[in-house]
mmCIF file of C-alpha atoms in Angstrom:
data_model
loop_
_atom_site.group_PDB
_atom_site.id
_atom_site.type_symbol
_atom_site.label_atom_id
_atom_site.label_comp_id
_atom_site.label_asym_id
_atom_site.label_seq_id
_atom_site.Cartn_x
_atom_site.Cartn_y
_atom_site.Cartn_z
ATOM 1 C CA MET A 24 -5.840 -29.383 22.594
ATOM 2 C CA LYS A 25 -6.868 -27.820 19.274
ATOM 3 C CA HIS A 26 -4.278 -27.877 16.496
ATOM 4 C CA VAL A 27 -4.135 -24.732 14.376
ATOM 5 C CA ILE A 28 -2.052 -24.556 11.202
ATOM 6 C CA VAL A 29 -1.040 -21.114 9.972
ATOM 7 C CA ILE A 30 0.068 -20.952 6.334
ATOM 8 C CA GLY A 31 2.407 -18.008 5.879
ATOM 9 C CA GLY A 32 5.005 -16.424 8.127
ATOM 10 C CA GLY A 33 4.390 -12.792 7.320
ATOM 11 C CA ALA A 34 2.781 -10.076 9.443
ATOM 12 C CA ALA A 35 -0.727 -11.560 9.568
ATOM 13 C CA GLY A 36 0.502 -15.138 9.895
ATOM 14 C CA MET A 37 2.891 -14.519 12.778
ATOM 15 C CA MET A 38 0.327 -12.426 14.648
ATOM 16 C CA ALA A 39 -2.286 -15.151 14.088
ATOM 17 C CA ALA A 40 0.104 -17.798 15.404
ATOM 18 C CA VAL A 41 0.837 -15.811 18.566
ATOM 19 C CA ALA A 42 -2.860 -15.132 19.184
ATOM 20 C CA ALA A 43 -3.893 -18.771 18.667
ATOM 21 C CA ALA A 44 -1.148 -19.975 21.010
ATOM 22 C CA GLU A 45 -2.196 -17.459 23.665
ATOM 23 C CA GLU A 46 -5.671 -19.004 23.488
ATOM 24 C CA GLY A 47 -4.195 -22.391 24.347
ATOM 25 C CA ALA A 48 -3.996 -23.998 20.908
ATOM 26 C CA LYS A 49 -1.163 -26.091 19.558
ATOM 27 C CA VAL A 50 0.098 -23.992 16.655
ATOM 28 C CA SER A 51 2.186 -24.921 13.615
ATOM 29 C CA LEU A 52 3.310 -22.122 11.333
ATOM 30 C CA LEU A 53 4.306 -23.252 7.834
ATOM 31 C CA GLU A 54 6.520 -20.859 5.871
ATOM 32 C CA GLN A 55 7.902 -21.680 2.430
ATOM 33 C CA ASN A 56 10.856 -19.269 2.738
ATOM 34 C CA GLU A 57 14.063 -19.852 4.665
ATOM 35 C CA LYS A 58 12.979 -17.279 7.281
ATOM 36 C CA THR A 59 9.880 -15.485 8.498
ATOM 37 C CA GLY A 60 8.920 -11.875 7.787
ATOM 38 C CA LYS A 61 10.623 -11.386 4.425
ATOM 39 C CA LYS A 62 8.115 -8.776 3.267
ATOM 40 C CA ILE A 63 8.124 -7.007 6.645
ATOM 41 C CA PHE A 64 11.887 -6.694 6.226
ATOM 42 C CA ILE A 65 11.568 -4.499 3.115
ATOM 43 C CA THR A 66 8.560 -2.399 4.143
ATOM 44 C CA GLY A 67 9.073 1.292 4.765
ATOM 45 C CA LYS A 68 12.423 1.107 2.949
ATOM 46 C CA GLY A 69 13.613 -1.337 5.573
ATOM 47 C CA ARG A 70 12.339 0.710 8.517
ATOM 48 C CA CYS A 71 8.839 -0.852 8.794
ATOM 49 C CA ASN A 72 6.038 1.654 9.300
ATOM 50 C CA LEU A 73 4.113 -0.866 11.385
ATOM 51 C CA THR A 74 0.972 1.156 12.186
ATOM 52 C CA ASN A 75 -0.421 4.656 12.514
ATOM 53 C CA ALA A 76 -1.310 6.471 15.736
ATOM 54 C CA CYS A 77 -4.369 8.224 14.286
ATOM 55 C CA GLU A 78 -7.848 8.036 15.769
ATOM 56 C CA GLN A 79 -10.249 5.297 14.671
ATOM 57 C CA GLU A 80 -12.263 7.515 12.328
ATOM 58 C CA SER A 81 -9.123 8.584 10.499
ATOM 59 C CA PHE A 82 -7.943 4.984 10.282
ATOM 60 C CA PHE A 83 -11.025 3.891 8.381
ATOM 61 C CA GLU A 84 -10.818 6.913 6.085
ATOM 62 C CA ASN A 85 -7.512 5.456 4.896
ATOM 63 C CA ILE A 86 -8.958 2.057 3.985
ATOM 64 C CA VAL A 87 -9.564 1.932 0.232
ATOM 65 C CA SER A 88 -11.358 -1.425 -0.080
ATOM 66 C CA ASN A 89 -13.927 -2.896 2.330
ATOM 67 C CA GLY A 90 -13.240 -0.811 5.408
ATOM 68 C CA LYS A 91 -16.468 -1.889 7.147
ATOM 69 C CA PHE A 92 -15.282 -5.488 7.022
ATOM 70 C CA LEU A 93 -12.425 -4.526 9.366
ATOM 71 C CA TYR A 94 -14.559 -3.053 12.166
ATOM 72 C CA SER A 95 -14.619 -6.202 14.306
ATOM 73 C CA ALA A 96 -10.968 -7.045 13.753
ATOM 74 C CA PHE A 97 -9.896 -3.485 14.550
ATOM 75 C CA SER A 98 -11.974 -3.480 17.738
ATOM 76 C CA LYS A 99 -10.193 -6.657 18.892
ATOM 77 C CA MET A 100 -6.714 -5.286 18.138
ATOM 78 C CA ASP A 101 -6.560 -1.616 17.245
ATOM 79 C CA ASN A 102 -3.488 0.490 16.532
ATOM 80 C CA TYR A 103 -2.862 1.258 20.204
ATOM 81 C CA ALA A 104 -3.041 -2.453 21.057
ATOM 82 C CA VAL A 105 -0.516 -3.139 18.296
ATOM 83 C CA MET A 106 1.840 -0.513 19.702
ATOM 84 C CA LYS A 107 1.546 -2.008 23.176
ATOM 85 C CA PHE A 108 2.120 -5.504 21.780
ATOM 86 C CA PHE A 109 5.430 -4.539 20.192
ATOM 87 C CA GLU A 110 6.607 -2.395 23.086
ATOM 88 C CA ASP A 111 5.895 -5.274 25.487
ATOM 89 C CA ALA A 112 7.672 -7.644 23.093
ATOM 90 C CA GLY A 113 10.871 -5.633 23.368
ATOM 91 C CA CYS A 114 10.561 -3.440 20.281
ATOM 92 C CA PRO A 115 10.480 0.258 21.350
ATOM 93 C CA LEU A 116 8.536 2.497 18.988
ATOM 94 C CA LYS A 117 8.538 6.127 17.894
ATOM 95 C CA LYS A 118 6.087 8.420 16.118
ATOM 96 C CA GLU A 119 6.964 10.439 13.034
ATOM 97 C CA ARG A 120 5.248 12.819 10.611
ATOM 98 C CA GLY A 121 1.717 11.783 9.709
ATOM 99 C CA GLU A 122 1.360 9.772 12.943
ATOM 100 C CA ARG A 123 3.442 6.989 11.396
ATOM 101 C CA ILE A 124 4.860 4.493 13.881
ATOM 102 C CA PHE A 125 8.337 2.983 13.424
ATOM 103 C CA PRO A 126 10.727 0.987 15.606
ATOM 104 C CA VAL A 127 13.099 3.346 17.440
ATOM 105 C CA SER A 128 16.016 1.531 15.841
ATOM 106 C CA ASP A 129 14.693 2.172 12.300
ATOM 107 C CA HIS A 130 15.292 -1.532 11.643
ATOM 108 C CA SER A 131 12.414 -3.675 10.415
ATOM 109 C CA SER A 132 14.365 -6.692 11.647
ATOM 110 C CA ASP A 133 13.468 -5.641 15.210
ATOM 111 C CA VAL A 134 9.758 -6.015 14.387
ATOM 112 C CA ILE A 135 10.387 -9.497 12.976
ATOM 113 C CA SER A 136 12.532 -10.459 15.969
ATOM 114 C CA ALA A 137 9.780 -9.370 18.373
ATOM 115 C CA LEU A 138 7.269 -11.583 16.591
ATOM 116 C CA ASN A 139 9.674 -14.533 16.470
ATOM 117 C CA ARG A 140 10.343 -14.183 20.202
ATOM 118 C CA GLN A 141 6.645 -14.106 20.939
ATOM 119 C CA MET A 142 6.046 -17.227 18.875
ATOM 120 C CA GLU A 143 8.887 -19.034 20.631
ATOM 121 C CA GLU A 144 7.669 -17.993 24.075
ATOM 122 C CA LYS A 145 4.125 -19.130 23.272
ATOM 123 C CA GLY A 146 5.304 -22.505 21.966
ATOM 124 C CA VAL A 147 4.504 -21.983 18.268
ATOM 125 C CA LYS A 148 6.306 -24.541 16.093
ATOM 126 C CA VAL A 149 7.737 -22.808 13.040
ATOM 127 C CA TYR A 150 8.514 -24.933 9.989
ATOM 128 C CA LEU A 151 10.631 -23.138 7.385
ATOM 129 C CA ARG A 152 11.087 -24.179 3.741
ATOM 130 C CA THR A 153 7.723 -25.901 4.057
ATOM 131 C CA ARG A 154 5.241 -25.388 1.255
ATOM 132 C CA VAL A 155 1.595 -26.415 1.399
ATOM 133 C CA LYS A 156 0.197 -28.141 -1.688
ATOM 134 C CA GLU A 157 -3.474 -28.365 -0.746
ATOM 135 C CA ILE A 158 -5.950 -27.944 2.064
ATOM 136 C CA LEU A 159 -7.782 -31.077 3.201
ATOM 137 C CA MET A 160 -11.534 -31.010 3.871
ATOM 138 C CA ASN A 161 -14.402 -33.377 4.691
ATOM 139 C CA GLN A 162 -18.146 -32.920 4.874
ATOM 140 C CA ASP A 163 -19.078 -31.401 8.224
ATOM 141 C CA GLU A 164 -21.079 -33.880 10.308
ATOM 142 C CA GLU A 165 -22.978 -31.130 12.123
ATOM 143 C CA THR A 166 -23.758 -29.194 8.936
ATOM 144 C CA PRO A 167 -23.760 -31.595 5.962
ATOM 145 C CA SER A 168 -24.114 -28.711 3.502
ATOM 146 C CA LYS A 169 -20.725 -27.380 4.596
ATOM 147 C CA LYS A 170 -17.228 -28.787 4.528
ATOM 148 C CA CYS A 171 -14.811 -28.722 7.434
ATOM 149 C CA ILE A 172 -11.039 -28.553 7.652
ATOM 150 C CA THR A 173 -9.089 -31.735 8.386
ATOM 151 C CA GLY A 174 -5.544 -30.609 7.638
ATOM 152 C CA VAL A 175 -3.092 -29.918 4.824
ATOM 153 C CA THR A 176 -0.893 -31.792 2.378
ATOM 154 C CA LEU A 177 2.675 -30.589 1.827
ATOM 155 C CA PHE A 178 4.596 -30.691 -1.437
ATOM 156 C CA ASP A 179 6.801 -33.433 -0.021
ATOM 157 C CA GLY A 180 3.701 -35.620 0.332
ATOM 158 C CA ARG A 181 3.261 -35.383 4.090
ATOM 159 C CA LYS A 182 -0.211 -34.847 5.486
ATOM 160 C CA ILE A 183 -0.708 -32.839 8.683
ATOM 161 C CA SER A 184 -4.049 -32.993 10.468
ATOM 162 C CA ALA A 185 -5.546 -29.880 12.022
ATOM 163 C CA ASP A 186 -8.725 -28.537 13.589
ATOM 164 C CA ALA A 187 -8.298 -25.184 11.857
ATOM 165 C CA VAL A 188 -6.214 -23.653 9.087
ATOM 166 C CA ILE A 189 -5.434 -19.952 8.747
ATOM 167 C CA ILE A 190 -4.478 -18.788 5.266
ATOM 168 C CA ALA A 191 -2.121 -15.818 5.635
ATOM 169 C CA THR A 192 -0.100 -16.200 2.465
ATOM 170 C CA GLY A 193 -0.085 -12.564 1.365
ATOM 171 C CA GLY A 194 -0.953 -11.267 -2.090
ATOM 172 C CA LYS A 195 0.901 -11.310 -5.415
ATOM 173 C CA SER A 196 3.196 -8.325 -4.906
ATOM 174 C CA TYR A 197 6.920 -8.897 -4.309
ATOM 175 C CA ALA A 198 6.842 -12.575 -5.310
ATOM 176 C CA SER A 199 10.473 -12.870 -4.154
ATOM 177 C CA THR A 200 9.222 -12.576 -0.570
ATOM 178 C CA GLY A 201 6.981 -15.607 -0.995
ATOM 179 C CA SER A 202 3.780 -13.899 -2.153
ATOM 180 C CA THR A 203 3.210 -16.310 -5.019
ATOM 181 C CA GLY A 204 -0.594 -16.369 -5.011
ATOM 182 C CA ASP A 205 -0.916 -19.786 -3.335
ATOM 183 C CA GLY A 206 -3.553 -18.456 -0.946
ATOM 184 C CA TYR A 207 -5.900 -17.599 -3.784
ATOM 185 C CA GLN A 208 -5.643 -21.142 -5.113
ATOM 186 C CA PHE A 209 -6.392 -22.563 -1.658
ATOM 187 C CA ALA A 210 -9.399 -20.243 -1.378
ATOM 188 C CA GLU A 211 -10.779 -21.239 -4.786
ATOM 189 C CA SER A 212 -10.296 -24.931 -4.030
ATOM 190 C CA ALA A 213 -12.473 -24.392 -0.957
ATOM 191 C CA GLY A 214 -15.190 -22.802 -3.084
ATOM 192 C CA HIS A 215 -14.358 -19.158 -2.423
ATOM 193 C CA THR A 216 -14.622 -16.326 -4.914
ATOM 194 C CA VAL A 217 -11.397 -14.458 -5.575
ATOM 195 C CA LYS A 218 -11.865 -10.942 -6.897
ATOM 196 C CA GLU A 219 -9.539 -9.790 -9.660
ATOM 197 C CA MET A 220 -6.048 -9.006 -8.380
ATOM 198 C CA LYS A 221 -4.382 -5.754 -9.440
ATOM 199 C CA PRO A 222 -1.086 -4.158 -8.438
ATOM 200 C CA ALA A 223 -1.603 -1.336 -5.901
ATOM 201 C CA PHE A 224 0.758 1.129 -4.261
ATOM 202 C CA VAL A 225 2.493 1.025 -7.600
ATOM 203 C CA PRO A 226 4.068 3.629 -9.924
ATOM 204 C CA PHE A 227 2.183 5.014 -12.926
ATOM 205 C CA THR A 228 3.251 4.774 -16.542
ATOM 206 C CA VAL A 229 2.476 7.861 -18.633
ATOM 207 C CA LYS A 230 2.110 8.850 -22.294
ATOM 208 C CA GLU A 231 4.140 12.073 -22.390
ATOM 209 C CA ASP A 232 7.799 11.791 -23.478
ATOM 210 C CA TRP A 233 8.889 14.933 -21.621
ATOM 211 C CA CYS A 234 8.280 13.185 -18.315
ATOM 212 C CA MET A 235 11.262 10.904 -18.970
ATOM 213 C CA LYS A 236 13.554 13.950 -19.218
ATOM 214 C CA LEU A 237 12.853 14.530 -15.530
ATOM 215 C CA GLN A 238 13.974 11.049 -14.446
ATOM 216 C CA GLY A 239 15.257 11.145 -10.871
ATOM 217 C CA LEU A 240 13.685 14.512 -10.008
ATOM 218 C CA SER A 241 11.858 14.453 -6.680
ATOM 219 C CA LEU A 242 9.240 17.007 -5.633
ATOM 220 C CA LYS A 243 8.661 17.360 -1.891
ATOM 221 C CA ASN A 244 5.552 19.542 -1.676
ATOM 222 C CA ALA A 245 3.412 19.023 -4.732
ATOM 223 C CA ALA A 246 -0.323 18.511 -5.051
ATOM 224 C CA ALA A 247 -1.980 16.125 -7.478
ATOM 225 C CA THR A 248 -5.429 15.297 -8.784
ATOM 226 C CA LEU A 249 -6.396 12.214 -10.758
ATOM 227 C CA LYS A 250 -9.457 12.409 -13.019
ATOM 228 C CA TYR A 251 -11.302 10.141 -15.398
ATOM 229 C CA GLU A 252 -12.984 12.496 -17.851
ATOM 230 C CA LYS A 253 -14.545 14.981 -15.367
ATOM 231 C CA LYS A 254 -14.807 12.614 -12.413
ATOM 232 C CA MET A 255 -12.360 13.177 -9.558
ATOM 233 C CA ILE A 256 -10.645 9.934 -8.534
ATOM 234 C CA TYR A 257 -7.996 11.224 -6.122
ATOM 235 C CA GLU A 258 -6.642 14.414 -4.581
ATOM 236 C CA GLY A 259 -3.426 14.437 -2.601
ATOM 237 C CA PHE A 260 -0.432 16.424 -1.370
ATOM 238 C CA GLY A 261 3.114 15.304 -0.698
ATOM 239 C CA GLU A 262 6.139 13.782 -2.367
ATOM 240 C CA MET A 263 6.467 12.423 -5.883
ATOM 241 C CA LEU A 264 9.232 11.244 -8.182
ATOM 242 C CA PHE A 265 9.705 11.330 -11.952
ATOM 243 C CA THR A 266 11.028 8.092 -13.451
ATOM 244 C CA HIS A 267 12.113 6.708 -16.824
ATOM 245 C CA PHE A 268 8.599 5.325 -17.358
ATOM 246 C CA GLY A 269 6.372 7.852 -15.579
ATOM 247 C CA VAL A 270 5.863 8.910 -11.964
ATOM 248 C CA SER A 271 6.218 7.365 -8.527
ATOM 249 C CA GLY A 272 6.610 8.449 -4.888
ATOM 250 C CA PRO A 273 4.268 8.294 -1.859
ATOM 251 C CA MET A 274 1.544 10.554 -3.282
ATOM 252 C CA ILE A 275 1.466 8.673 -6.587
ATOM 253 C CA LEU A 276 1.395 5.281 -4.862
ATOM 254 C CA SER A 277 -1.687 6.364 -2.904
ATOM 255 C CA ALA A 278 -3.331 7.612 -6.112
ATOM 256 C CA SER A 279 -2.680 4.225 -7.741
ATOM 257 C CA SER A 280 -4.893 2.479 -5.177
ATOM 258 C CA TYR A 281 -7.893 4.570 -6.229
ATOM 259 C CA TYR A 282 -6.993 4.148 -9.888
ATOM 260 C CA GLY A 283 -6.904 0.369 -9.528
ATOM 261 C CA LYS A 284 -10.233 0.267 -7.747
ATOM 262 C CA LYS A 285 -12.426 1.247 -10.710
ATOM 263 C CA TYR A 286 -10.322 2.737 -13.478
ATOM 264 C CA PHE A 287 -7.517 0.219 -13.987
ATOM 265 C CA GLY A 288 -6.391 0.195 -17.617
ATOM 266 C CA MET A 289 -8.360 3.323 -18.506
ATOM 267 C CA PRO A 290 -6.637 6.534 -19.654
ATOM 268 C CA VAL A 291 -6.902 9.041 -16.827
ATOM 269 C CA THR A 292 -5.469 12.524 -16.346
ATOM 270 C CA LEU A 293 -2.937 13.309 -13.641
ATOM 271 C CA SER A 294 -2.619 17.032 -12.895
ATOM 272 C CA ILE A 295 0.308 18.225 -10.800
ATOM 273 C CA ASP A 296 0.311 21.556 -8.980
ATOM 274 C CA LEU A 297 3.953 22.560 -8.573
ATOM 275 C CA LYS A 298 3.104 25.515 -6.304
ATOM 276 C CA PRO A 299 0.085 24.422 -4.221
ATOM 277 C CA ALA A 300 0.717 27.046 -1.532
ATOM 278 C CA LEU A 301 -0.028 29.835 -4.020
ATOM 279 C CA THR A 302 -3.246 30.729 -5.821
ATOM 280 C CA LYS A 303 -2.991 31.590 -9.501
ATOM 281 C CA GLU A 304 -3.212 35.278 -8.624
ATOM 282 C CA GLN A 305 -0.452 34.975 -6.020
ATOM 283 C CA LEU A 306 1.713 32.999 -8.413
ATOM 284 C CA ASP A 307 1.250 35.645 -11.127
ATOM 285 C CA LYS A 308 2.426 38.323 -8.665
ATOM 286 C CA ARG A 309 5.411 36.117 -7.821
ATOM 287 C CA LEU A 310 6.267 35.857 -11.522
ATOM 288 C CA LEU A 311 5.949 39.624 -11.953
ATOM 289 C CA LYS A 312 8.315 40.123 -9.028
ATOM 290 C CA ASP A 313 10.847 37.578 -10.323
ATOM 291 C CA PHE A 314 10.664 38.963 -13.853
ATOM 292 C CA GLY A 315 11.023 42.522 -12.516
ATOM 293 C CA GLU A 316 14.266 41.535 -10.810
ATOM 294 C CA ASN A 317 15.518 39.902 -14.010
ATOM 295 C CA LYS A 318 13.936 42.174 -16.624
ATOM 296 C CA ASN A 319 16.915 42.205 -18.974
ATOM 297 C CA ARG A 320 17.579 38.480 -18.758
ATOM 298 C CA GLN A 321 16.365 35.877 -21.210
ATOM 299 C CA PHE A 322 13.374 33.804 -20.139
ATOM 300 C CA LYS A 323 15.459 30.622 -20.002
ATOM 301 C CA ASN A 324 17.814 32.246 -17.487
ATOM 302 C CA ALA A 325 15.147 33.795 -15.247
ATOM 303 C CA LEU A 326 13.570 30.699 -13.682
ATOM 304 C CA ASP A 327 16.258 29.563 -11.216
ATOM 305 C CA GLY A 328 14.288 30.782 -8.211
ATOM 306 C CA LEU A 329 11.120 29.047 -9.326
ATOM 307 C CA PHE A 330 12.088 25.507 -10.337
ATOM 308 C CA PRO A 331 14.797 22.882 -9.807
ATOM 309 C CA SER A 332 17.331 23.122 -12.647
ATOM 310 C CA LYS A 333 16.233 19.814 -14.202
ATOM 311 C CA LEU A 334 12.651 21.054 -14.492
ATOM 312 C CA ILE A 335 13.441 24.380 -16.175
ATOM 313 C CA PRO A 336 13.937 23.155 -19.785
ATOM 314 C CA VAL A 337 10.695 21.152 -19.634
ATOM 315 C CA MET A 338 8.692 24.069 -18.244
ATOM 316 C CA ILE A 339 10.100 26.361 -20.923
ATOM 317 C CA GLU A 340 9.087 23.849 -23.593
ATOM 318 C CA LEU A 341 5.567 23.388 -22.194
ATOM 319 C CA SER A 342 5.008 27.123 -21.690
ATOM 320 C CA GLY A 343 5.481 27.823 -25.394
ATOM 321 C CA ILE A 344 7.476 30.958 -24.560
ATOM 322 C CA ILE A 345 10.584 31.516 -26.713
ATOM 323 C CA PRO A 346 13.554 30.631 -24.444
ATOM 324 C CA GLU A 347 15.629 33.616 -25.646
ATOM 325 C CA LYS A 348 12.829 36.125 -25.144
ATOM 326 C CA ARG A 349 13.655 38.795 -22.568
ATOM 327 C CA VAL A 350 11.351 38.637 -19.575
ATOM 328 C CA ASN A 351 10.332 42.296 -19.928
ATOM 329 C CA GLU A 352 8.893 41.350 -23.331
ATOM 330 C CA ILE A 353 6.736 38.468 -22.053
ATOM 331 C CA THR A 354 3.067 39.279 -22.516
ATOM 332 C CA LYS A 355 0.329 39.010 -19.923
ATOM 333 C CA GLU A 356 -1.180 36.133 -21.927
ATOM 334 C CA GLU A 357 2.128 34.257 -22.010
ATOM 335 C CA ARG A 358 2.529 34.748 -18.263
ATOM 336 C CA ALA A 359 -1.012 33.443 -17.699
ATOM 337 C CA GLY A 360 -0.121 30.377 -19.766
ATOM 338 C CA LEU A 361 2.953 29.771 -17.618
ATOM 339 C CA VAL A 362 0.873 30.089 -14.452
ATOM 340 C CA GLU A 363 -1.572 27.527 -15.812
ATOM 341 C CA CYS A 364 1.287 25.186 -16.679
ATOM 342 C CA ILE A 365 2.748 25.458 -13.175
ATOM 343 C CA LYS A 366 -0.599 24.941 -11.446
ATOM 344 C CA ASN A 367 -1.797 22.248 -13.842
ATOM 345 C CA LEU A 368 1.121 20.221 -15.160
ATOM 346 C CA THR A 369 -0.806 17.482 -16.964
ATOM 347 C CA LEU A 370 0.138 13.868 -17.662
ATOM 348 C CA THR A 371 -1.877 11.070 -19.254
ATOM 349 C CA VAL A 372 -1.714 7.901 -17.158
ATOM 350 C CA THR A 373 -1.662 4.819 -19.378
ATOM 351 C CA GLY A 374 -1.423 2.203 -16.634
ATOM 352 C CA THR A 375 0.789 0.985 -13.807
ATOM 353 C CA ARG A 376 3.928 -1.061 -13.386
ATOM 354 C CA ASP A 377 3.392 -4.755 -12.629
ATOM 355 C CA PHE A 378 3.224 -6.810 -9.426
ATOM 356 C CA GLN A 379 7.021 -6.934 -9.193
ATOM 357 C CA GLU A 380 6.969 -3.230 -8.283
ATOM 358 C CA ALA A 381 3.661 -3.167 -6.409
ATOM 359 C CA ILE A 382 3.841 -2.854 -2.634
ATOM 360 C CA ILE A 383 0.440 -4.446 -2.097
ATOM 361 C CA THR A 384 -2.244 -6.377 -3.958
ATOM 362 C CA GLN A 385 -5.719 -5.027 -4.575
ATOM 363 C CA GLY A 386 -8.417 -7.677 -4.815
ATOM 364 C CA GLY A 387 -8.369 -11.148 -3.284
ATOM 365 C CA VAL A 388 -10.712 -13.393 -1.330
ATOM 366 C CA HIS A 389 -14.240 -11.952 -1.409
ATOM 367 C CA VAL A 390 -14.996 -10.609 2.074
ATOM 368 C CA LYS A 391 -18.720 -11.368 1.792
ATOM 369 C CA GLU A 392 -17.741 -15.030 2.102
ATOM 370 C CA ILE A 393 -15.840 -14.388 5.360
ATOM 371 C CA ASN A 394 -17.394 -13.808 8.789
ATOM 372 C CA PRO A 395 -15.964 -10.412 9.846
ATOM 373 C CA SER A 396 -16.477 -11.234 13.536
ATOM 374 C CA THR A 397 -14.144 -14.254 13.378
ATOM 375 C CA MET A 398 -12.336 -14.223 10.006
ATOM 376 C CA GLU A 399 -13.743 -17.711 9.431
ATOM 377 C CA SER A 400 -14.958 -18.871 6.049
ATOM 378 C CA ARG A 401 -18.739 -18.938 5.695
ATOM 379 C CA LEU A 402 -18.273 -21.951 3.392
ATOM 380 C CA VAL A 403 -15.782 -24.175 5.230
ATOM 381 C CA LYS A 404 -15.746 -24.735 8.984
ATOM 382 C CA GLY A 405 -12.307 -24.237 10.491
ATOM 383 C CA LEU A 406 -10.894 -22.274 7.552
ATOM 384 C CA PHE A 407 -9.755 -18.723 8.326
ATOM 385 C CA PHE A 408 -8.189 -15.901 6.333
ATOM 386 C CA ALA A 409 -5.970 -12.988 7.407
ATOM 387 C CA GLY A 410 -3.930 -10.227 5.842
ATOM 388 C CA GLU A 411 -3.326 -9.298 2.231
ATOM 389 C CA VAL A 412 -4.931 -12.459 0.809
ATOM 390 C CA LEU A 413 -8.268 -10.766 1.612
ATOM 391 C CA ASP A 414 -9.849 -8.135 -0.622
ATOM 392 C CA VAL A 415 -8.824 -5.347 1.745
ATOM 393 C CA ASP A 416 -6.266 -2.617 1.052
ATOM 394 C CA ALA A 417 -5.395 0.794 2.414
ATOM 395 C CA LEU A 418 -3.261 3.868 1.819
ATOM 396 C CA THR A 419 0.353 4.390 2.799
ATOM 397 C CA GLY A 420 1.134 5.271 6.419
ATOM 398 C CA GLY A 421 1.011 1.951 8.293
ATOM 399 C CA PHE A 422 -2.624 1.173 7.521
ATOM 400 C CA ASN A 423 -2.045 -1.996 5.506
ATOM 401 C CA LEU A 424 0.136 -3.532 8.197
ATOM 402 C CA GLN A 425 -2.445 -2.559 10.826
ATOM 403 C CA ALA A 426 -5.062 -4.457 8.815
ATOM 404 C CA ALA A 427 -2.729 -7.462 8.790
ATOM 405 C CA TRP A 428 -2.171 -7.323 12.570
ATOM 406 C CA SER A 429 -5.898 -6.909 13.275
ATOM 407 C CA THR A 430 -7.148 -9.655 10.966
ATOM 408 C CA GLY A 431 -4.314 -11.950 12.000
ATOM 409 C CA TYR A 432 -5.068 -11.533 15.684
ATOM 410 C CA LEU A 433 -8.809 -12.112 15.227
ATOM 411 C CA ALA A 434 -8.233 -15.153 13.007
ATOM 412 C CA GLY A 435 -5.816 -16.577 15.576
ATOM 413 C CA ILE A 436 -8.074 -16.327 18.623
ATOM 414 C CA SER A 437 -11.086 -17.523 16.614
ATOM 415 C CA ALA A 438 -9.255 -20.529 15.156
ATOM 416 C CA ALA A 439 -8.169 -21.612 18.616
ATOM 417 C CA ARG A 440 -11.811 -21.689 19.710
ATOM 418 C CA VAL A 441 -13.154 -23.836 16.847
#
């Protein structure tokens, strides 16, 4: 019987362990934390958006880095297979806005429990508080130019032999969950290239001081564009949040993934459309109507129907219109300036917050050195990779976890067949 070691008890690791055991392998899962699934537990604000019910084409449109690499893994376990897996494992699911899939209970712990039950039923041996120090390799007898896996060494000095090792250690985000970057070190020790890691799904820091005055203000239906000089980096619609350092929220987190891809550290322009449902002409008519109903009021007291109260002082300041000016005295040019401000509220992005606030990691093990049909290393026989440790990342909506399930499943069945 083949012995497969899985390093990491997160989404990809647990799925890999279940898949390898189903294929008849003896499986040992090594997790350095005191319990499995610590990062799953906090995803989706504790609700766990575990996949997305969109069609395949839409799924790949939401992959930011190396989508083609996932084709084989997705074909082996797509989003519908993932949903069936969890339903069959005793975790009922529901669909919400944007085709997002959550457990009916709204508890991420139910997702973790389903995986733990599956591992127990399949005979996976789970070793908690167990940290791997290094991966053991020898020259491969069949292919002398390659190495092959022989096992692992633990920090307590023990050596465990294995026919295959699956690295599913996660990225660098949320280090408190166990994502300490060990997987990258294991990969480099095996001769793999690790592409630069950057925080992704992470809030932006901005230059403008007025943004901080809006701390805590949430916008539900805003639109945003991110540009470097004249080049469009991202366009989106949805929710955002002003913070003491800049901006955050689902739409901003998605934008950060595209920013990190090519423009990380560069000054880019974030333009927010506060009224995306209206054209500039329609918005000007709306202002004329509002001003007509408040023609004897001061400008500063005539904006209640247009903005949240916290936003009004900032918009007055940015418009350049005298706050005490009566609205019937506001010129056409001043009104046009206000329209422009509303439709193009501009911030200068100076960077992002660090890995402690990043939901995922961008970068990782170079996928060109991994066989996409098996998730096996092209350099070391019996070495497999799955999940966030790979240079694969996606947008919000369950797509990153789907990538973890898919790569984990493929790595598991492939490792069992080594």
